[in-house]
Structures are given as structure tokens and as C-alpha cells.
CSV table of C-alpha atoms in Angstrom, one decimal:
chain,number,residue,atom,x,y,z
A,23,UNK,CA,18.2,7.1,8.7
A,24,UNK,CA,18.1,4.4,7.1
A,25,UNK,CA,14.5,3.4,5.4
A,26,UNK,CA,12.9,0.0,4.8
A,27,UNK,CA,15.4,-2.3,3.0
A,28,UNK,CA,13.9,-5.3,1.1
A,29,UNK,CA,15.9,-7.8,0.0
A,30,UNK,CA,16.3,-9.4,-2.6
A,31,UNK,CA,15.1,-6.6,-5.2
A,32,UNK,CA,14.5,-9.1,-8.0
A,33,UNK,CA,14.2,-12.8,-8.0
A,34,UNK,CA,13.3,-15.7,-11.0
A,35,UNK,CA,12.4,-18.8,-9.5
A,36,UNK,CA,10.4,-21.9,-11.1
A,37,UNK,CA,7.1,-23.3,-10.4
A,38,UNK,CA,7.6,-26.0,-7.4
A,39,UNK,CA,10.3,-24.0,-5.9
A,40,UNK,CA,10.4,-22.0,-2.3
A,41,UNK,CA,11.5,-18.4,-1.7
A,42,UNK,CA,12.0,-16.3,0.9
A,43,UNK,CA,12.1,-12.7,1.2
A,44,UNK,CA,13.5,-10.2,3.7
A,45,UNK,CA,12.4,-7.1,4.9
A,46,UNK,CA,14.7,-4.8,7.4
A,47,UNK,CA,12.2,-2.3,9.0
A,48,UNK,CA,13.4,1.4,10.3
A,49,UNK,CA,15.5,0.9,13.2
A,50,UNK,CA,13.2,1.3,16.1
A,51,UNK,CA,10.2,0.2,14.3
A,52,UNK,CA,8.5,-2.4,15.6
A,53,UNK,CA,5.8,-3.6,13.0
A,54,UNK,CA,6.1,-5.2,9.7
A,55,UNK,CA,3.0,-5.7,7.2
A,56,UNK,CA,3.5,-7.4,4.2
A,57,UNK,CA,1.5,-6.6,0.7
A,58,UNK,CA,1.4,-8.6,-2.7
A,59,UNK,CA,0.8,-5.8,-5.6
A,60,UNK,CA,-0.1,-7.3,-9.0
A,61,UNK,CA,-1.8,-5.0,-11.7
A,62,UNK,CA,-5.6,-5.2,-11.6
A,63,UNK,CA,-5.8,-6.5,-8.0
A,64,UNK,CA,-3.7,-3.6,-6.3
A,65,UNK,CA,-2.6,-4.3,-3.0
A,66,UNK,CA,-3.6,-7.3,-1.2
A,67,UNK,CA,-2.6,-7.7,2.2
A,68,UNK,CA,-0.5,-10.9,3.4
A,69,UNK,CA,0.1,-10.5,7.0
A,70,UNK,CA,1.4,-8.0,9.8
A,71,UNK,CA,4.1,-8.8,12.7
A,72,UNK,CA,4.5,-6.8,15.8
A,73,UNK,CA,7.0,-8.0,18.3
A,74,UNK,CA,7.6,-11.2,16.6
A,75,UNK,CA,4.1,-11.9,16.3
A,76,UNK,CA,1.8,-12.2,13.9
A,77,UNK,CA,-1.4,-10.0,14.4
A,78,UNK,CA,-3.4,-10.4,11.6
A,79,UNK,CA,-3.4,-12.5,8.1
A,80,UNK,CA,-4.5,-12.3,4.9
A,81,UNK,CA,-6.7,-14.3,2.8
A,82,UNK,CA,-3.6,-16.1,1.6
A,83,UNK,CA,-3.1,-19.9,1.2
A,84,UNK,CA,-1.0,-21.6,3.5
A,85,UNK,CA,1.5,-21.6,1.1
A,86,UNK,CA,2.3,-18.2,2.4
A,87,UNK,CA,4.3,-17.8,6.1
A,88,UNK,CA,6.6,-15.3,7.7
A,89,UNK,CA,8.1,-14.8,10.9
A,90,UNK,CA,9.5,-11.6,12.5
A,91,UNK,CA,12.7,-11.7,14.4
A,92,UNK,CA,13.5,-10.0,17.5
A,93,UNK,CA,15.6,-7.3,15.9
A,94,UNK,CA,12.1,-6.8,14.0
A,95,UNK,CA,13.4,-8.0,10.7
A,96,UNK,CA,11.0,-10.0,8.8
A,97,UNK,CA,10.8,-12.4,6.0
A,98,UNK,CA,8.0,-14.1,3.9
A,99,UNK,CA,8.1,-17.5,2.6
A,100,UNK,CA,6.0,-18.6,0.1
A,101,UNK,CA,6.5,-22.5,-0.7
A,102,UNK,CA,5.4,-24.5,-4.1
A,103,UNK,CA,5.1,-21.5,-6.0
A,104,UNK,CA,2.7,-20.9,-8.6
A,105,UNK,CA,3.2,-18.6,-11.4
A,106,UNK,CA,0.1,-16.9,-10.2
A,107,UNK,CA,2.4,-15.9,-7.5
A,108,UNK,CA,4.4,-13.4,-9.8
A,109,UNK,CA,4.0,-10.0,-8.2
A,110,UNK,CA,5.8,-7.1,-6.3
A,111,UNK,CA,5.8,-7.8,-2.8
A,112,UNK,CA,6.0,-4.8,-0.2
A,113,UNK,CA,6.7,-4.4,3.1
A,114,UNK,CA,5.9,-1.8,5.1
A,115,UNK,CA,7.2,-0.5,8.4
A,116,UNK,CA,6.0,1.2,11.3
A,117,UNK,CA,6.6,2.5,15.2
A,118,UNK,CA,3.7,0.5,16.7
A,119,UNK,CA,0.8,-1.2,15.4
A,120,UNK,CA,-0.1,-0.1,11.9
A,121,UNK,CA,-3.9,1.0,12.2
A,122,UNK,CA,-3.7,4.1,9.7
A,123,UNK,CA,-3.7,6.3,12.5
A,124,UNK,CA,0.3,6.2,12.7
A,125,UNK,CA,2.7,6.5,9.5
A,126,UNK,CA,3.8,3.3,7.6
A,127,UNK,CA,7.0,3.5,5.7
A,128,UNK,CA,7.3,1.2,2.5
A,129,UNK,CA,10.4,-0.6,0.9
A,130,UNK,CA,10.7,-0.6,-2.8
A,131,UNK,CA,9.5,-4.2,-2.7
A,132,UNK,CA,11.0,-7.4,-3.8
A,133,UNK,CA,9.9,-8.3,-7.6
A,134,UNK,CA,9.0,-11.8,-8.1
A,135,UNK,CA,8.9,-13.6,-11.1
A,136,UNK,CA,8.0,-17.1,-11.3
A,137,UNK,CA,8.7,-19.1,-14.6
B,9,UNK,CA,-17.1,-5.8,4.3
B,10,UNK,CA,-14.8,-2.6,3.9
B,11,UNK,CA,-13.6,-1.5,0.3
B,12,UNK,CA,-12.7,1.1,-1.7
B,13,UNK,CA,-12.9,1.5,-5.5
B,14,UNK,CA,-11.1,3.4,-8.1
B,15,UNK,CA,-12.7,3.6,-11.2
B,16,UNK,CA,-10.2,5.1,-13.5
B,17,UNK,CA,-7.3,2.8,-14.5
B,18,UNK,CA,-5.2,5.8,-16.0
B,19,UNK,CA,-6.0,9.6,-15.8
B,20,UNK,CA,-4.4,11.7,-18.3
B,21,UNK,CA,-3.6,15.4,-17.6
B,22,UNK,CA,-1.8,18.4,-19.2
B,23,UNK,CA,0.9,20.2,-16.9
B,24,UNK,CA,-0.9,23.1,-15.2
B,25,UNK,CA,-4.5,22.1,-15.6
B,26,UNK,CA,-6.1,20.3,-12.1
B,27,UNK,CA,-6.7,16.7,-11.7
B,28,UNK,CA,-8.5,14.6,-10.0
B,29,UNK,CA,-8.0,11.2,-9.2
B,30,UNK,CA,-11.4,9.6,-7.9
B,31,UNK,CA,-11.9,7.4,-5.1
B,32,UNK,CA,-15.3,5.8,-3.6
B,33,UNK,CA,-15.6,3.6,-0.3
B,34,UNK,CA,-17.5,1.3,1.4
B,35,UNK,CA,-17.7,1.2,4.9
B,36,UNK,CA,-19.7,0.5,8.2
B,37,UNK,CA,-18.9,3.2,10.7
B,38,UNK,CA,-16.9,6.1,10.5
B,39,UNK,CA,-14.7,5.5,7.5
B,40,UNK,CA,-10.7,5.8,7.7
B,41,UNK,CA,-9.4,7.4,4.4
B,42,UNK,CA,-6.1,7.3,3.0
B,43,UNK,CA,-4.1,8.3,-0.4
B,44,UNK,CA,-1.0,6.7,-1.2
B,45,UNK,CA,1.8,7.2,-4.4
B,46,UNK,CA,4.1,4.8,-5.7
B,47,UNK,CA,6.7,6.3,-8.1
B,48,UNK,CA,8.5,4.4,-10.5
B,49,UNK,CA,10.6,1.5,-8.7
B,50,UNK,CA,9.8,3.1,-5.5
B,51,UNK,CA,7.8,2.2,-2.5
B,52,UNK,CA,4.5,3.8,-1.5
B,53,UNK,CA,4.4,6.9,0.2
B,54,UNK,CA,2.1,8.1,2.2
B,55,UNK,CA,0.0,11.7,1.2
B,56,UNK,CA,-2.8,12.2,3.6
B,57,UNK,CA,-5.5,10.8,5.4
B,58,UNK,CA,-9.0,11.6,6.4
B,59,UNK,CA,-9.8,10.4,10.3
B,60,UNK,CA,-12.4,13.4,11.2
B,61,UNK,CA,-12.4,16.8,11.0
B,62,UNK,CA,-12.6,19.0,7.7
B,63,UNK,CA,-13.8,17.4,4.7
B,64,UNK,CA,-11.0,19.3,2.8
B,65,UNK,CA,-8.0,17.4,3.8
B,66,UNK,CA,-4.4,18.9,2.9
B,67,UNK,CA,-1.5,16.5,2.4
B,68,UNK,CA,2.0,16.4,0.7
B,69,UNK,CA,3.3,17.8,-2.4
B,70,UNK,CA,0.3,20.2,-3.0
B,71,UNK,CA,-2.3,17.6,-2.9
B,72,UNK,CA,-5.4,17.5,-1.1
B,73,UNK,CA,-8.9,15.0,-0.8
B,74,UNK,CA,-12.1,16.0,-0.7
B,75,UNK,CA,-14.1,13.6,1.9
B,76,UNK,CA,-17.8,13.5,0.6
B,77,UNK,CA,-20.1,11.6,3.3
B,78,UNK,CA,-23.0,11.6,1.1
B,79,UNK,CA,-21.3,10.3,-2.1
B,80,UNK,CA,-19.2,8.2,-0.3
B,81,UNK,CA,-16.4,9.6,-2.2
B,82,UNK,CA,-12.6,10.6,-1.0
B,83,UNK,CA,-11.3,12.1,-4.4
B,84,UNK,CA,-7.4,13.2,-4.6
B,85,UNK,CA,-6.9,16.9,-6.2
B,86,UNK,CA,-4.4,19.2,-7.0
B,87,UNK,CA,-5.0,22.7,-8.8
B,88,UNK,CA,-1.8,22.4,-10.8
B,89,UNK,CA,-0.8,19.2,-12.1
B,90,UNK,CA,3.4,18.7,-12.7
B,91,UNK,CA,4.9,16.2,-14.9
B,92,UNK,CA,6.2,14.9,-11.8
B,93,UNK,CA,3.4,14.1,-10.1
B,94,UNK,CA,3.0,11.2,-12.7
B,95,UNK,CA,3.0,8.1,-10.7
B,96,UNK,CA,0.7,5.4,-9.4
B,97,UNK,CA,-2.0,6.0,-6.6
B,98,UNK,CA,-3.7,4.1,-4.1
B,99,UNK,CA,-6.7,5.0,-2.2
B,100,UNK,CA,-7.3,2.8,0.9
B,101,UNK,CA,-9.6,2.4,3.7
B,102,UNK,CA,-9.1,1.1,7.2
B,103,UNK,CA,-11.2,-2.1,8.1
B,104,UNK,CA,-11.7,-1.7,11.8
B,105,UNK,CA,-13.3,-5.0,12.0
B,106,UNK,CA,-10.1,-7.1,10.1
B,107,UNK,CA,-7.7,-4.5,11.5
B,108,UNK,CA,-5.8,-4.0,8.4
B,109,UNK,CA,-6.0,-1.5,5.3
B,110,UNK,CA,-7.7,-2.1,2.4
B,111,UNK,CA,-6.2,-0.8,-0.6
B,112,UNK,CA,-7.6,-0.2,-4.3
B,113,UNK,CA,-6.6,-1.3,-7.4
B,114,UNK,CA,-4.6,2.1,-8.4
B,115,UNK,CA,-5.0,4.8,-10.7
B,116,UNK,CA,-1.8,5.8,-12.9
B,117,UNK,CA,-1.5,9.3,-13.4
B,118,UNK,CA,0.3,10.7,-16.6
B,119,UNK,CA,0.8,14.3,-16.6
B,120,UNK,CA,2.3,15.8,-20.1
B,121,UNK,CA,3.9,18.6,-20.6
């Protein structure tokens, strides 16, 4: 079965612009979590969505937002981009709420570069 | 707050030699610990987890991890390294209060032929 699909794979944006990233989870999975990966910081939790509801949010400014659709696909949006937003954005999909006891599957990520 | 630390940015080992990637944790309550691996241009892949039970946990690709409560460590090990094990390894801990996984900064493993 198809894995987690993130689009686009690569993105270059200018400071001040906004961007939308997409994540299609594995069929049947209802939870999508988003992480930001940067060298030296590792993976920082952004938010988790389950059945169209945001369950949890990390310590990121309000410029970072997301949503989940009825088909479990999720989008995250970053407005007013800053250079420091350059990172690899990963999403993880799991069957139920991802509490670590259940397995999560990661997409390949979207590499965002802000210039 | 719960946290994990990976003290080494990079670990170099010769193929065939044993490898260890270190992880220490700080949690209140029982720790739920995980190891993930990221190959180039790939997402993270689950290797193994410790929830409770035996201190030696066996995982995918011949990896294992030893949970040591007194030293608050959860080091990843493999008896004989392969060049194909070269990747970025992340340790993670479940933060029950914040209801999320907290990842370390990652350790790059380089296995030389």
C-alpha cells in the first residue's frame, strides 16, 4: 500500500511570503503529526491532527498553522516566512492517536528554503 | 520537562566492528523510549521502542538498545556494523504530560569499509 506522501518535495520561497505544505497519510490512518527538522535542533513537534481536530500543538509562533480534511489529508501553512523557517518539514501518519505505542510512518519530507 | 540528549553529533566506526549510539533521557515517571533512523532523502523509520519489561530491546536491521534506569540511558547498539547502517539516528521519549514525542538532535553514524 502507498506510503505517506508529502508534496512538494522541494520549495524555495522569499521572506515574507506564505507557503502551504501537504501530507497524504497512509490509507485508513487518521492521525497526522508534523515536525520541523533542522541541523542542531533535531525534530521539533509542530502539531498533531486526528479526525480533523488539532490534538496538540508545539511551541511555534502563530504563523504556523495546519488543518486536516475529512479524507485525513493534512496541510500546514506558514505565513510571513522568515529565513529561520528553512527546514525539512516531516509528517507522520498513524492509525490512531500517535502516543508512541502505535507505530507512525514518516513521509520523505518537504525541504523548504527561504531566501 | 521531559527531554533526551544525544551527546555525539557523529559516530564513526569501521565495518564489522560493534557500534554504539548514545542517548540519555530525563523524564518524570516511567520512560517510553524510541529509536528512529533516517536514511538520506528518506523519512524517519522506526527501529525499536522500550515501554516496559526486559532492559535489552531488539529491533529492526539487527539493532538493539539497552535501557539503563540508574544511568538514565538508552543506548543503541549493533554487534557488527554495516556500511549500509550509515544514517542519521534519533532517540525520542514520550512526554506524557505534553502528549507528544520529543526527539533528540540526532547522531550521524558513519560506517567506513
